[in-house]
CSV table of C-alpha atoms in Angstrom, one decimal:
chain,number,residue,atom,x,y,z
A,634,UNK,CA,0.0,0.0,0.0
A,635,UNK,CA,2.6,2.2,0.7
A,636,UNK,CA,4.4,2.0,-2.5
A,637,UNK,CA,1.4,2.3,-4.3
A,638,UNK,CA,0.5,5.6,-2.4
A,639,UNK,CA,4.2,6.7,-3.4
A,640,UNK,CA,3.4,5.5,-6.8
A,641,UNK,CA,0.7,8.0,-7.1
A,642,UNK,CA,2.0,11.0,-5.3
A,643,UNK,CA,5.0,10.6,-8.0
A,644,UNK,CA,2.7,10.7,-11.2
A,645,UNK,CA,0.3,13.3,-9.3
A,646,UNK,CA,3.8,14.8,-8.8
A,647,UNK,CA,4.6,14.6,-12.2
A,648,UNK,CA,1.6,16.0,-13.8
A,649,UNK,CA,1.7,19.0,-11.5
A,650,UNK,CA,5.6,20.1,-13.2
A,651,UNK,CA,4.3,19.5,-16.6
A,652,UNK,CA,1.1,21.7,-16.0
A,653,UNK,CA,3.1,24.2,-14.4
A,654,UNK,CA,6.0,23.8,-16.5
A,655,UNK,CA,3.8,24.4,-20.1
A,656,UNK,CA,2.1,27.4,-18.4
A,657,UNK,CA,5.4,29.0,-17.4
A,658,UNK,CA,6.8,28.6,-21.3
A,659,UNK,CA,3.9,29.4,-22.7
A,660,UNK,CA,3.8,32.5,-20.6
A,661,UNK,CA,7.3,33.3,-21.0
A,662,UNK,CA,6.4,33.0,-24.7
A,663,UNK,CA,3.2,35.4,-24.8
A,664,UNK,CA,5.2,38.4,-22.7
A,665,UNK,CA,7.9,38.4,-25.7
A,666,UNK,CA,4.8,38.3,-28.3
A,667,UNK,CA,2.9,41.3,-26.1
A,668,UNK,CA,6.3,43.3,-26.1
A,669,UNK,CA,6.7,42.9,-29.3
A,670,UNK,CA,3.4,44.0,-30.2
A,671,UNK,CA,3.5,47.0,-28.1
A,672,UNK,CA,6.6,48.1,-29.4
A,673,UNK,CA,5.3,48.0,-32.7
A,674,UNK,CA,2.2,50.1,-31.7
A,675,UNK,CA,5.2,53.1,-31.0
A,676,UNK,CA,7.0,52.6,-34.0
A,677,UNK,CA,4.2,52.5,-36.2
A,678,UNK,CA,3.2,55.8,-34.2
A,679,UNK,CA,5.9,57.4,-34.8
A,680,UNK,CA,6.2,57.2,-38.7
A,681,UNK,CA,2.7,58.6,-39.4
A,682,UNK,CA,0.9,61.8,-38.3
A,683,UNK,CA,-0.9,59.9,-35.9
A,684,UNK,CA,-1.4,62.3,-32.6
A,685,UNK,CA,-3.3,60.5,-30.6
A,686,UNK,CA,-2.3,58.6,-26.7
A,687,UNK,CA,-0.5,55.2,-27.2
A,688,UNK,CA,-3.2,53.9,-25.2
A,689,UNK,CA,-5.3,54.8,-27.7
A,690,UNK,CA,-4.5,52.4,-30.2
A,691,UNK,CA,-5.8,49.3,-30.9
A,692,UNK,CA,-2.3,47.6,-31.0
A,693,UNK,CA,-1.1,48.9,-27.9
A,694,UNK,CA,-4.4,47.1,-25.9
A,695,UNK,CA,-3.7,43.7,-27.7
A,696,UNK,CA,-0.2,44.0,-26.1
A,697,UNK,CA,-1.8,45.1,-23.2
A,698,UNK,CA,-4.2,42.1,-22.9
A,699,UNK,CA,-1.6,39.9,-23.8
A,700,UNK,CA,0.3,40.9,-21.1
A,701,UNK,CA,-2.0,40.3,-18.3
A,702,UNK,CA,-2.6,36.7,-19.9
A,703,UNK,CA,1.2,36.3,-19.7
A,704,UNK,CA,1.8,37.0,-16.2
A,705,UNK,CA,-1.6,35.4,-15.2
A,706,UNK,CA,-0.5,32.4,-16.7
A,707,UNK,CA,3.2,32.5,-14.9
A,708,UNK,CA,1.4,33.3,-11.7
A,709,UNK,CA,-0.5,30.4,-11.8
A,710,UNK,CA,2.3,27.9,-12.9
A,711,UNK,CA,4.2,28.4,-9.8
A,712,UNK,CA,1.1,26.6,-7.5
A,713,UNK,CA,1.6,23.4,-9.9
A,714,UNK,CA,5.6,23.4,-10.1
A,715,UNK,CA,8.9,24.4,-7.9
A,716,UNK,CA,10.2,27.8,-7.5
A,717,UNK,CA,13.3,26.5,-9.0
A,718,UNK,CA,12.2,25.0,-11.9
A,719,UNK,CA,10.1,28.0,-12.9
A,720,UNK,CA,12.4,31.0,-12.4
A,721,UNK,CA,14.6,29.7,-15.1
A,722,UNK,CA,12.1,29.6,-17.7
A,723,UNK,CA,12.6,33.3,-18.3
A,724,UNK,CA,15.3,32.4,-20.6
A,725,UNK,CA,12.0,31.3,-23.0
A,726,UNK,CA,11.5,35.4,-23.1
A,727,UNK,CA,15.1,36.4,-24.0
A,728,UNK,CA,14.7,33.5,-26.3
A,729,UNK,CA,11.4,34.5,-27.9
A,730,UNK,CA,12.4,38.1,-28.4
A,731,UNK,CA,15.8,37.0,-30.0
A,732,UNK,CA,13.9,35.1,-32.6
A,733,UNK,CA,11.2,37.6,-33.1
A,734,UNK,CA,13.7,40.0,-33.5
A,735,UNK,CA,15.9,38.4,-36.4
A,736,UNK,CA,12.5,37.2,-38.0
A,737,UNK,CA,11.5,40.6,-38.2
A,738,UNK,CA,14.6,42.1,-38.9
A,739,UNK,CA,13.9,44.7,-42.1
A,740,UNK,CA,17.7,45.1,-42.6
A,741,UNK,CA,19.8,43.8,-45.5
A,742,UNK,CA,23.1,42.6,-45.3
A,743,UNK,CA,25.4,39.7,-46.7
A,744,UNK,CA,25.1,36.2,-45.8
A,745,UNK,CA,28.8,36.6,-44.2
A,746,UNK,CA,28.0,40.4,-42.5
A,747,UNK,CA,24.7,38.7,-41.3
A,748,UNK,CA,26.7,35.6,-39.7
A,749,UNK,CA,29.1,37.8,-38.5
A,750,UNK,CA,26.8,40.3,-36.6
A,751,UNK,CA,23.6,37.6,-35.4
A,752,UNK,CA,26.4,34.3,-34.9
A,753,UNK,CA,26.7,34.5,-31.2
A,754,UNK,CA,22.9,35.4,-31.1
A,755,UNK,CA,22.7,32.2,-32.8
A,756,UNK,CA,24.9,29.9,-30.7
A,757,UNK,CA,23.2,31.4,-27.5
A,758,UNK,CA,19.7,30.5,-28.7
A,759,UNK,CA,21.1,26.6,-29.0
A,760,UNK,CA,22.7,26.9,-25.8
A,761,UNK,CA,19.8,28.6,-24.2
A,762,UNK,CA,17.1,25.2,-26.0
A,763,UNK,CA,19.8,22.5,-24.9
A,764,UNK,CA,20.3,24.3,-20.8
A,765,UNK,CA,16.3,24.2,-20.9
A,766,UNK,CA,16.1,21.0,-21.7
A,767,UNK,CA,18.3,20.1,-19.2
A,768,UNK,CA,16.7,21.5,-15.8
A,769,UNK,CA,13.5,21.0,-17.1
A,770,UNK,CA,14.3,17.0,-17.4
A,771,UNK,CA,16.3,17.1,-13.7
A,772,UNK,CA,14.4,19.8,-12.0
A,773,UNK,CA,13.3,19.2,-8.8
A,774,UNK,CA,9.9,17.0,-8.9
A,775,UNK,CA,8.5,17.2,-5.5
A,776,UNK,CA,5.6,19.4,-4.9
A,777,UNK,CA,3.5,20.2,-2.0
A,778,UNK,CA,0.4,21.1,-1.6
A,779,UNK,CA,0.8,24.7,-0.1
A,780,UNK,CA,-2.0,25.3,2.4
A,781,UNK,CA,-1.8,28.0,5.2
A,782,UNK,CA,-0.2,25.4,7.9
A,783,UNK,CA,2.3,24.4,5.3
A,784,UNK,CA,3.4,28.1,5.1
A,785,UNK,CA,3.4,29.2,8.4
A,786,UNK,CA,5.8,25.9,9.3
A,787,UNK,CA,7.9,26.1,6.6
A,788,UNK,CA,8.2,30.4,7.8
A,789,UNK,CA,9.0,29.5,11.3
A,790,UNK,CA,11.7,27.1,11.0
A,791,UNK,CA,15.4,27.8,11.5
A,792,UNK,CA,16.6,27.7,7.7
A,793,UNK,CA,14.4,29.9,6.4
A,794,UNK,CA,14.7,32.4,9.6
A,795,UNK,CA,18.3,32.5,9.4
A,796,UNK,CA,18.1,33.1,5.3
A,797,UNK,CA,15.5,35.8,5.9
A,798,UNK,CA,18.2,37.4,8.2
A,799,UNK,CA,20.9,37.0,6.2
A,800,UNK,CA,18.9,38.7,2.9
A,801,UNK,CA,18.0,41.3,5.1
A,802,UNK,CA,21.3,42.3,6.4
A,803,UNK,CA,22.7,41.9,2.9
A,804,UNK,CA,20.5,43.9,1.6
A,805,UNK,CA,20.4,46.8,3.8
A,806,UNK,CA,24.5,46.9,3.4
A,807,UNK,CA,23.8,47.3,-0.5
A,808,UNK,CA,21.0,49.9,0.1
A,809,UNK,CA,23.0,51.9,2.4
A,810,UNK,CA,26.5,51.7,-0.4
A,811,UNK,CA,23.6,52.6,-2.8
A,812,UNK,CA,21.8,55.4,-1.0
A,813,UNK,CA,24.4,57.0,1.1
A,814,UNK,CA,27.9,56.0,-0.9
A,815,UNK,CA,26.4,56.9,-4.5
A,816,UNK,CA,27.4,52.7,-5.5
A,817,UNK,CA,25.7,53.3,-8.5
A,818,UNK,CA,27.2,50.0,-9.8
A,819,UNK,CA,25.1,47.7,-12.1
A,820,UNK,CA,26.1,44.7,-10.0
A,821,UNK,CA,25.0,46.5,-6.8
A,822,UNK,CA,21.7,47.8,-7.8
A,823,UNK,CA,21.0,44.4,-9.4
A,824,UNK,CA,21.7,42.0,-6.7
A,825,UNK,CA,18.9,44.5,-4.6
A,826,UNK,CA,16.5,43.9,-7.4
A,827,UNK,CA,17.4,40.1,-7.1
A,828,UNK,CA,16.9,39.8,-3.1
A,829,UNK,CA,13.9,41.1,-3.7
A,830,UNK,CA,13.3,38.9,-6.4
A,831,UNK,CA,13.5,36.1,-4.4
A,832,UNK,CA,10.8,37.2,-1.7
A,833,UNK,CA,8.7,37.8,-4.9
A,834,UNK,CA,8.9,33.9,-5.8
A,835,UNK,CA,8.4,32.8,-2.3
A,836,UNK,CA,5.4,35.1,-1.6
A,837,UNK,CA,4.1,34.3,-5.2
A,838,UNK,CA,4.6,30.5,-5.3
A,839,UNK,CA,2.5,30.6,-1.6
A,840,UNK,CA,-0.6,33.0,-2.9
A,841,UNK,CA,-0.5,31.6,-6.1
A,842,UNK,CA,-1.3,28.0,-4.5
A,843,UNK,CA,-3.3,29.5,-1.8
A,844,UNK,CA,-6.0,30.8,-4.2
A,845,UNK,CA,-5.7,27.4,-6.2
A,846,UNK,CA,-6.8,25.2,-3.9
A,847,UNK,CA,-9.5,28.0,-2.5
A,848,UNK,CA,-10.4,27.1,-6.2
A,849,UNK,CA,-10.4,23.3,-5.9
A,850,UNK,CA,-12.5,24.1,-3.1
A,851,UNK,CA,-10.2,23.9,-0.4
A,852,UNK,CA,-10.7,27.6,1.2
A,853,UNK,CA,-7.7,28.9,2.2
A,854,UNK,CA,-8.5,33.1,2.2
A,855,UNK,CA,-9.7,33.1,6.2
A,856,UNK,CA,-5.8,32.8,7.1
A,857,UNK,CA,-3.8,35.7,8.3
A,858,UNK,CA,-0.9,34.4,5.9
A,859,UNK,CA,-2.6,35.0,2.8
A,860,UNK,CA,-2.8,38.9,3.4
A,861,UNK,CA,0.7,38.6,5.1
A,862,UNK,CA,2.2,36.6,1.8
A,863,UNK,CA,-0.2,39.3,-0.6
A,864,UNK,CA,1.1,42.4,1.3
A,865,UNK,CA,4.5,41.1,1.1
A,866,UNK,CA,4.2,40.5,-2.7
A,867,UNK,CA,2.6,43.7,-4.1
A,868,UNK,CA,5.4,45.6,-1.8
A,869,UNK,CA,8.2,43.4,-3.6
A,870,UNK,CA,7.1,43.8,-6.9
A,871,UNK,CA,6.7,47.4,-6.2
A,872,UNK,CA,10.5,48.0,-5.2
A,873,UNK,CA,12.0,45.5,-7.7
A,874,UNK,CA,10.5,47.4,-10.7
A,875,UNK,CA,11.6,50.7,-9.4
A,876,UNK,CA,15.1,49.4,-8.8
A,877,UNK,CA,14.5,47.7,-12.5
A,878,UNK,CA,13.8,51.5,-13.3
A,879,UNK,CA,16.9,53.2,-12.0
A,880,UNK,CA,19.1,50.3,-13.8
A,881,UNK,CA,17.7,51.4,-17.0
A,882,UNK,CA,18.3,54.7,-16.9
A,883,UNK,CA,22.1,53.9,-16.4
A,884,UNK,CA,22.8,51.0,-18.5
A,885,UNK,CA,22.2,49.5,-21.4
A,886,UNK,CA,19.3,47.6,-21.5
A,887,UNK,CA,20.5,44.5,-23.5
A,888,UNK,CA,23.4,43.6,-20.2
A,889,UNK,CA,20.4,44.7,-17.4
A,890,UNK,CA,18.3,41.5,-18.9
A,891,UNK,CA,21.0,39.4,-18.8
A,892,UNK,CA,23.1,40.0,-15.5
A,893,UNK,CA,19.2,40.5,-13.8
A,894,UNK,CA,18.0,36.8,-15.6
A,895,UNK,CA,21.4,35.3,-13.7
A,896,UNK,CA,21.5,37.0,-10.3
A,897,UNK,CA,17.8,36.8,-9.6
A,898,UNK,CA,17.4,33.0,-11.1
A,899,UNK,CA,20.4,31.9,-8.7
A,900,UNK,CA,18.7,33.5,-5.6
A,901,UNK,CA,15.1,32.0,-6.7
A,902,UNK,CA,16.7,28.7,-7.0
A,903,UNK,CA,18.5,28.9,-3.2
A,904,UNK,CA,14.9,30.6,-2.0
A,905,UNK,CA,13.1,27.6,-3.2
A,906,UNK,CA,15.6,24.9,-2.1
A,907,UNK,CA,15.7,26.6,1.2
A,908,UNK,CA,12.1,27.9,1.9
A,909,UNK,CA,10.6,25.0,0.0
A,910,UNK,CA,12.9,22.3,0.5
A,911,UNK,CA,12.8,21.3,-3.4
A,912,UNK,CA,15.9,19.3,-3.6
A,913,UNK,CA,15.5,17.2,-0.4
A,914,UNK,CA,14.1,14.3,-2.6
A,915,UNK,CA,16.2,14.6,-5.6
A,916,UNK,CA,19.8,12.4,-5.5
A,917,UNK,CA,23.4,14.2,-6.3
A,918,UNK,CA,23.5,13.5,-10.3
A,919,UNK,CA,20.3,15.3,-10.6
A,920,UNK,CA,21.3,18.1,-8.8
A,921,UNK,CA,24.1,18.4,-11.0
A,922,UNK,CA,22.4,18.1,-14.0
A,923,UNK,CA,20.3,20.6,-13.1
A,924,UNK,CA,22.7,23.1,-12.3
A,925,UNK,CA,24.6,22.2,-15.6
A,926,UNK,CA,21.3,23.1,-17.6
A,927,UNK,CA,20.8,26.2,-15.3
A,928,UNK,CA,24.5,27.3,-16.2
A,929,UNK,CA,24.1,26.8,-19.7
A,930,UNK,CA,21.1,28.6,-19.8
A,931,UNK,CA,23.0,31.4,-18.2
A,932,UNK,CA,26.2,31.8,-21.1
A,933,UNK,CA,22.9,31.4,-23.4
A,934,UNK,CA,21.3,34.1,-22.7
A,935,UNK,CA,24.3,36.2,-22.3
A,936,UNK,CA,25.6,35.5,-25.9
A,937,UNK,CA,21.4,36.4,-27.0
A,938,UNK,CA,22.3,39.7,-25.1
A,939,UNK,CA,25.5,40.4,-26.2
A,940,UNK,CA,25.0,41.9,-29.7
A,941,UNK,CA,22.0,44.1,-29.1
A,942,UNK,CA,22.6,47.9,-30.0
A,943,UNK,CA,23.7,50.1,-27.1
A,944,UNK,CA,21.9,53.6,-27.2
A,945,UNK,CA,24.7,55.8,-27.8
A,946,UNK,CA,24.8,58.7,-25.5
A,947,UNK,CA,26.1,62.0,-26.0
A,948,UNK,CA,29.7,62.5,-24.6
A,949,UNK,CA,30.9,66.1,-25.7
A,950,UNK,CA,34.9,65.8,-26.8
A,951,UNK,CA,37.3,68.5,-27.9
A,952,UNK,CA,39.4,67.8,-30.7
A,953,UNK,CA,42.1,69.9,-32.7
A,954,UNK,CA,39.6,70.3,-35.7
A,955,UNK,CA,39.3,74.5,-36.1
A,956,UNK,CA,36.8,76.1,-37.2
A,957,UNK,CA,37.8,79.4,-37.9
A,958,UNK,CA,41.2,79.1,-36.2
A,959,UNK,CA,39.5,77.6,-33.1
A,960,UNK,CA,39.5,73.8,-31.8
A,961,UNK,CA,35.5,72.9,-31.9
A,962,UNK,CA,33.6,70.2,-29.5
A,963,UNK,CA,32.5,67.7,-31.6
A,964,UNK,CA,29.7,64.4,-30.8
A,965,UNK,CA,30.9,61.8,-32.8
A,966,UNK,CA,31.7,64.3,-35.7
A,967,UNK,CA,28.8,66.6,-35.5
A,968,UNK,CA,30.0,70.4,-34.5
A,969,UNK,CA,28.5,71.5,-31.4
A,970,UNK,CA,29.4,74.9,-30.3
A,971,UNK,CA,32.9,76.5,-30.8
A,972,UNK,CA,34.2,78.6,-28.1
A,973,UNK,CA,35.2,81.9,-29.2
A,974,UNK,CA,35.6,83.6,-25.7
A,975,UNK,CA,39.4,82.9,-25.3
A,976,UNK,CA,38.5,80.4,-22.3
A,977,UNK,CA,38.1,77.1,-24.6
A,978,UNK,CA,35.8,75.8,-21.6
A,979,UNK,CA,32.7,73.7,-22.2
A,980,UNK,CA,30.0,72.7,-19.5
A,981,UNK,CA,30.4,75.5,-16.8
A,982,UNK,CA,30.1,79.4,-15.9
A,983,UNK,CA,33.1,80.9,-15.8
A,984,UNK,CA,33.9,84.6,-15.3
A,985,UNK,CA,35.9,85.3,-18.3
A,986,UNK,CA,36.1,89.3,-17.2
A,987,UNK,CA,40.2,89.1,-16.5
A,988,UNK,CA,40.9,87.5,-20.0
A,989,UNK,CA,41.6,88.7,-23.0
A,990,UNK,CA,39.5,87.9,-26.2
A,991,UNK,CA,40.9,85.9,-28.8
A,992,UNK,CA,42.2,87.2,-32.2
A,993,UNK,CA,40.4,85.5,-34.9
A,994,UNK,CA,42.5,84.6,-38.4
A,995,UNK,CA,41.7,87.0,-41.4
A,996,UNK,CA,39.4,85.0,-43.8
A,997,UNK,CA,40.2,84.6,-47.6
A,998,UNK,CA,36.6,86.7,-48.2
A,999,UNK,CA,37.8,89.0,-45.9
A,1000,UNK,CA,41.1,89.6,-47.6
A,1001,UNK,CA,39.5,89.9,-51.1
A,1002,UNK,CA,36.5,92.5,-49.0
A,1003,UNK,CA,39.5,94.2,-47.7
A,1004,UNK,CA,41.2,94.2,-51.6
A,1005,UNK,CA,38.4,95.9,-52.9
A,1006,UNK,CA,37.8,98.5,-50.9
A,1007,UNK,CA,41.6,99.8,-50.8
A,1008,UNK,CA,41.3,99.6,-54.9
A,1009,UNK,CA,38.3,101.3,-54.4
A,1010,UNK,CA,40.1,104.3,-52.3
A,1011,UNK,CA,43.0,104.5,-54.7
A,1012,UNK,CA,40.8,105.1,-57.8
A,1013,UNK,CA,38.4,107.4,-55.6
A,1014,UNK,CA,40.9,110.8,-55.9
A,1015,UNK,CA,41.3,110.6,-59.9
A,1016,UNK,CA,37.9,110.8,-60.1
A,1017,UNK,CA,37.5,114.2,-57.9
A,1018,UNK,CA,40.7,115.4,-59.9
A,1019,UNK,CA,38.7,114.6,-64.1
């Protein structure tokens, strides 16, 4: 009896991962289609005349709706599979949109330009399929029915107390080198928006299955926990994407999506092994070949990221170009503004009273204007004198 019991919690087991794996992709999959759609709505914008609202398009809401299907669906996969075997599905999204991308690409260019520019997107999107396959086929396949007293023991125990500490005090270190240091590193303001990454999966994987089995019938909304979790979630989700925010404005977008899919898939992973206990069950090679897939997924999605355009900024430079006898501040070629005040400074006030101005060279217009006249003069007295 009792290996048939274990029989069926393994296939029930089973089924749950697949359900919650196929959601996940296929969520993964609809957020790179919505993007894609809503980007679209701007760029067709911004070729016509058209002056209406973005979000008063048509396009823009089928993004939109898309959108909400996409993270419904993600939402819902983690009460049917482990944290760690969902968080590192969002290499399907850098995936998606590397393939949308180069499907869509309206650019010409030779077969050897085009392998030269898109080969290491290539290579990344095999390597990124093959790491998939891997932790998908030796994830973690235990999962546990999350009700309210499930939560509440697995919150109270020493390993997930003493990892709640330890986040906390790591984080507030970072937050203060952030805040009060100016540590406007990438690496610092990403590992914030991964800490609080991984309270996002835990609080989501325990509403998420909360408000599933209230829907099986099972009610589970009378618990102080499920506010506690929801509260705890919104106020996550809240920091992460304004930390997401300040990145952007930065850095370049294509590194932030790779270095954020690492940092904040490795502390989703620990958060569910630790908070969860997803790899109690599973044996050493699995592990391995989990990590292995996880890790290849990784230099995958790095190589996707690699060879996206970076928005060029403007960075003002003086070069010995003259214009007019005078070196001239240039952005990438393009004159800006000569300085003709004798200070050749650029980007501040500066009295200028106690300097002399500059002597500016004698134009050849100016020395045929100047030819003229003096011919001019000289012919000026014969004409008094007839």
């Amino acid at each position: 009896m009792a290996e048939v019991a274990s029989a069926r919690t393994a296939i029930t087991s089973y089924t749950d991962n697949l359900i919650g794996t196929l959601l996940a992709i296929f969520g993964n999959v609809l957020v790179s289609i919505s993007l894609s759609v809503q980007k679209y709505s701007h760029v067709t914008r911004a070729g016509t005349k058209d002056h209406r609202a973005f979000y008063r398009t048509k396009t823009w809401w089928c993004g939109f709706v898309l959108t909400c299907l996409a993270e419904g669906a993600n939402f819902v996969s983690y009460a049917f599979a482990p944290v760690s075997l969902i968080a590192p599905l969002n290499a399907v999204s850098v995936l998606t949109s590397s393939i949308l991308g180069l499907t869509f690409l309206r650019e010409k260019s030779k077969p050897v330009e085009f392998a030269k520019r898109f080969g290491l997107s290539f290579l990344g999107c095999f390597l990124t399929i093959g790491g998939t396959y891997l932790f998908v086929a030796f994830g973690p396949n235990c999962h546990e029915k999350l009700i309210a007293e499930n939560i509440v023991k697995h919150i109270v125990g020493w390993p997930v107390l003493l990892y709640l500490l330890l986040e906390i005090i790591m984080f507030c270190l970072l937050l203060y080198f952030y805040k009060r240091c100016s540590a406007n590193y990438l690496v610092v303001i990403l590992l914030l928006v991964a800490l609080l990454g991984s309270v996002t999966v835990i609080t989501v994987k325990a509403v998420s299955g909360m408000l599933v089995l209230t829907a099986e019938g099972t009610m589970q909304l009378n618990y102080p926990i499920f506010y506690v979790m929801s509260v705890c979630m919104v106020a996550a989700v809240v920091f992460q994407a304004r930390f997401l925010s300040q990145a952007c404005k930065l850095y370049d977008c294509s590194l932030i999506a790779s270095i954020n899919y690492i940092l904040s898939t490795c502390f989703a992973i620990v958060a569910g092994a630790i908070f969860y206990l997803e790899f109690n069950r599973e044996g050493a090679l699995h592990i391995c070949m989990f990590l292995l897939g996880c890790a290849i997924c990784f230099l995958g999605t790095f190589l996707i990221t690699k060879n996206r355009k970076k928005r060029k900024s403007f960075e003002p430079y003086v070069t010995m170009d003259m214009a007019q006898g005078i070196p001239t501040i240039h952005d990438k070629g393009l004159v800006v503004q000569p300085d003709y005040n004798g200070s050749f400074s650029y980007g501040a006030l500066i009295n200028n009273d106690g300097v002399a101005p500059a002597t500016l060279p004698v134009t050849q217009d100016e020395l045929v204007a100047r030819a003229r006249v003096k011919a001019a003069a000289a012919r000026s007295p014969d004409l008094k004198k007839d």
